[in-house]
Amino acid sequence: MRDIKKSDILRFYNGLLSEELKYSTIKYYNCIIFPCLELAVDDDIIRKNPCKGCLQEFSNNASERISLTEKEQEKTDVEIDGYSDFVFSTKNKNPIMPSAVNNMLLNVVNRYNRSNDAMEKLPHISAHNLRHTGCTKMAEAGVDPKVLQYIMGHSKISVTMEVYNHVSSERSRKEINKLEKIRLIG
């Protein structure tokens, strides 16, 4: 056991990958091996756990990222409240629900916050935060309010303008500068 090195663990994981085992199976093996070697450390059989950090190093190289095929890029035929052609869908071609997006965002934020102890933590982010930010950024970019209302799916423009369209001091300054250029002010 004392002769086991980190490179041995990585070689073992790569061997499992070459046998076409999925990453989740390799992760399962790691969940068995790591605690066993941790016990060996606790019992002073080995000085440090050679499995520590192997899964993270392995996962970075586990599989080459490939782009979606034409078939995978096909939009769904599902219609919800008159909307169709959803870009993001499940493997069954159903639209991804906001709760699933929220879970993904929660996992990303939690993983980031755990891995960056000394850095500033990310706040909670939800699908609604992204929608809110998108609407605000489109308004700041000068998208016509009626077009913005349509994009957001609001029945009344007052919702778009009062709830989602925020005015910052920088945005106000830019608008004043526009007015100065057309000689309405000054």
C-alpha atoms as one frame of an Amber mdcrd trajectory, in Angstrom:
protein
   0.000   0.000   0.000   2.901   2.369   0.686   3.988   2.100  -2.936   0.739
   3.493  -4.350   1.320   6.880  -5.993  -1.011   9.486  -7.392   0.133   8.534
 -10.887  -0.995   4.945 -10.194  -4.494   6.143  -9.323  -4.654   8.332 -12.432
  -3.407   5.428 -14.592  -6.119   3.204 -13.062  -8.827   5.806 -13.833  -7.554
   6.189 -17.405  -7.659   2.400 -17.765 -11.295   2.427 -16.691 -11.976   5.151
 -19.227 -10.295   3.139 -21.998 -12.644   0.264 -21.084 -15.398   2.750 -22.006
 -16.685   3.170 -18.465 -18.523   6.429 -17.880 -17.137   9.201 -15.680 -19.913
   8.559 -13.128 -18.647   4.966 -12.700 -15.090   6.190 -12.221 -16.391   8.693
  -9.681 -18.048   5.776  -7.862 -14.706   3.918  -7.747 -13.124   7.066  -6.320
 -15.794   7.170  -3.590 -14.638   3.710  -2.515 -10.858   4.124  -2.923 -10.459
   7.579  -1.360 -11.935   6.733   2.099  -9.953   3.480   2.260  -6.697   5.313
   1.670  -7.791   8.041   4.085  -8.122   5.362   6.789  -4.600   4.208   5.954
  -3.424   7.796   6.548  -5.310   7.933   9.867  -3.741   4.622  10.916  -0.249
   5.896   9.986   0.192   3.212   7.332   0.824   5.854   4.670   1.841   9.487
   5.062  -0.628  11.058   2.609  -3.572   9.940   0.512  -2.414   9.374  -3.097
  -6.034   9.551  -4.247  -6.456  13.130  -3.031  -7.177  15.450  -5.948  -7.048
  12.670  -8.544 -10.701  12.877  -9.475 -10.466  16.636 -10.095  -7.370  16.237
 -12.284  -8.943  13.319 -14.074 -12.271  15.073 -14.654 -10.558  17.972 -16.423
  -9.250  15.531 -19.029 -12.000  12.897 -18.827 -13.540  13.563 -22.199 -13.009
  15.915 -25.072 -15.793  18.462 -25.391 -17.529  18.290 -28.734 -20.084  20.575
 -30.317 -23.685  19.519 -30.791 -24.659  17.677 -33.973 -27.276  19.121 -36.336
 -29.812  16.623 -34.960 -28.999  17.632 -31.365 -29.512  21.274 -32.307 -33.053
  20.702 -33.589 -35.655  22.741 -31.773 -38.573  21.136 -29.970 -42.075  20.744
 -31.364 -43.586  21.466 -27.955 -45.856  24.499 -27.587 -46.520  26.143 -24.218
 -48.808  29.162 -23.900 -48.374  29.843 -27.603 -44.563  29.665 -27.455 -42.564
  27.069 -29.375 -39.087  26.585 -30.878 -37.386  26.348 -27.483 -33.630  26.335
 -27.909 -32.742  24.624 -24.627 -34.444  21.312 -24.049 -34.091  18.039 -22.192
 -32.982  14.843 -23.905 -36.698  14.146 -24.479 -37.040  17.483 -26.357 -39.108
  19.100 -23.591 -38.266  22.681 -22.567 -35.982  22.969 -19.571 -37.984  24.205
 -16.597 -36.769  27.231 -14.595 -36.367  25.020 -11.508 -33.814  22.887 -13.395
 -31.915  26.021 -14.422 -32.046  27.217 -10.799 -30.568  23.893  -9.628 -27.764
  24.139 -12.190 -27.010  27.719 -11.149 -27.044  26.742  -7.469 -24.516  23.973
  -8.163 -22.256  26.337 -10.120 -22.364  29.027  -7.406 -21.799  26.509  -4.593
 -18.879  24.860  -6.391 -17.292  28.240  -7.127 -17.752  29.445  -3.546 -16.245
  26.224  -2.122 -13.237  26.322  -4.446 -12.389  29.986  -3.906 -12.295  30.406
  -0.146 -10.235  33.593  -0.130 -12.056  35.258  -3.011 -15.339  37.109  -2.860
 -18.290  34.719  -2.777 -20.887  34.690  -5.526 -24.435  35.553  -4.428 -27.472
  33.351  -5.043 -28.371  33.474  -8.758 -31.679  32.296 -10.211 -33.216  32.044
 -13.670 -35.310  35.069 -12.752 -32.147  37.047 -11.932 -30.874  36.256 -15.431
 -34.194  37.315 -16.981 -34.188  40.545 -14.951 -30.580  41.296 -15.903 -31.231
  40.519 -19.570 -34.192  42.898 -19.703 -32.248  45.660 -17.959 -29.242  45.236
 -20.274 -31.473  45.308 -23.371 -33.082  48.522 -22.116 -29.643  50.022 -21.437
 -28.607  49.063 -24.973 -31.500  51.102 -26.308 -33.918  48.337 -27.324 -37.304
  49.898 -28.113 -39.608  49.536 -25.071 -42.417  47.947 -27.129 -39.971  45.399
 -28.559 -38.685  44.746 -25.058 -42.263  44.223 -23.855 -42.774  41.668 -26.635
 -39.496  39.855 -25.907 -40.325  39.641 -22.193 -43.868  38.462 -22.914 -45.590
  41.153 -20.868 -49.192  42.050 -21.640 -48.663  45.618 -20.403 -45.691  47.868
 -21.053 -45.973  49.211 -17.494 -44.689  45.856 -16.175 -41.672  46.014 -18.459
 -40.905  49.616 -17.653 -41.521  49.590 -13.892 -40.373  46.163 -12.794 -37.514
  45.284 -15.145 -36.225  48.519 -16.588 -33.847  50.087 -14.039 -32.260  53.486
 -14.473 -28.746  53.887 -13.146 -26.885  57.171 -12.771 -24.555  56.116 -15.593
 -27.506  55.404 -17.868 -29.008  58.806 -17.003 -25.696  60.517 -17.839 -25.561
  58.780 -21.234 -29.077  59.948 -22.070 -28.271  63.521 -21.010 -25.168  63.407
 -23.241 -27.382  62.362 -26.161 -29.605  65.372 -25.521 -26.591  67.686 -25.399
 -25.466  66.376 -28.783 -28.765  67.298 -30.413 -28.676  70.741 -28.703 -31.816
  70.377 -26.626 -29.814  71.206 -23.512 -27.087  73.815 -23.190
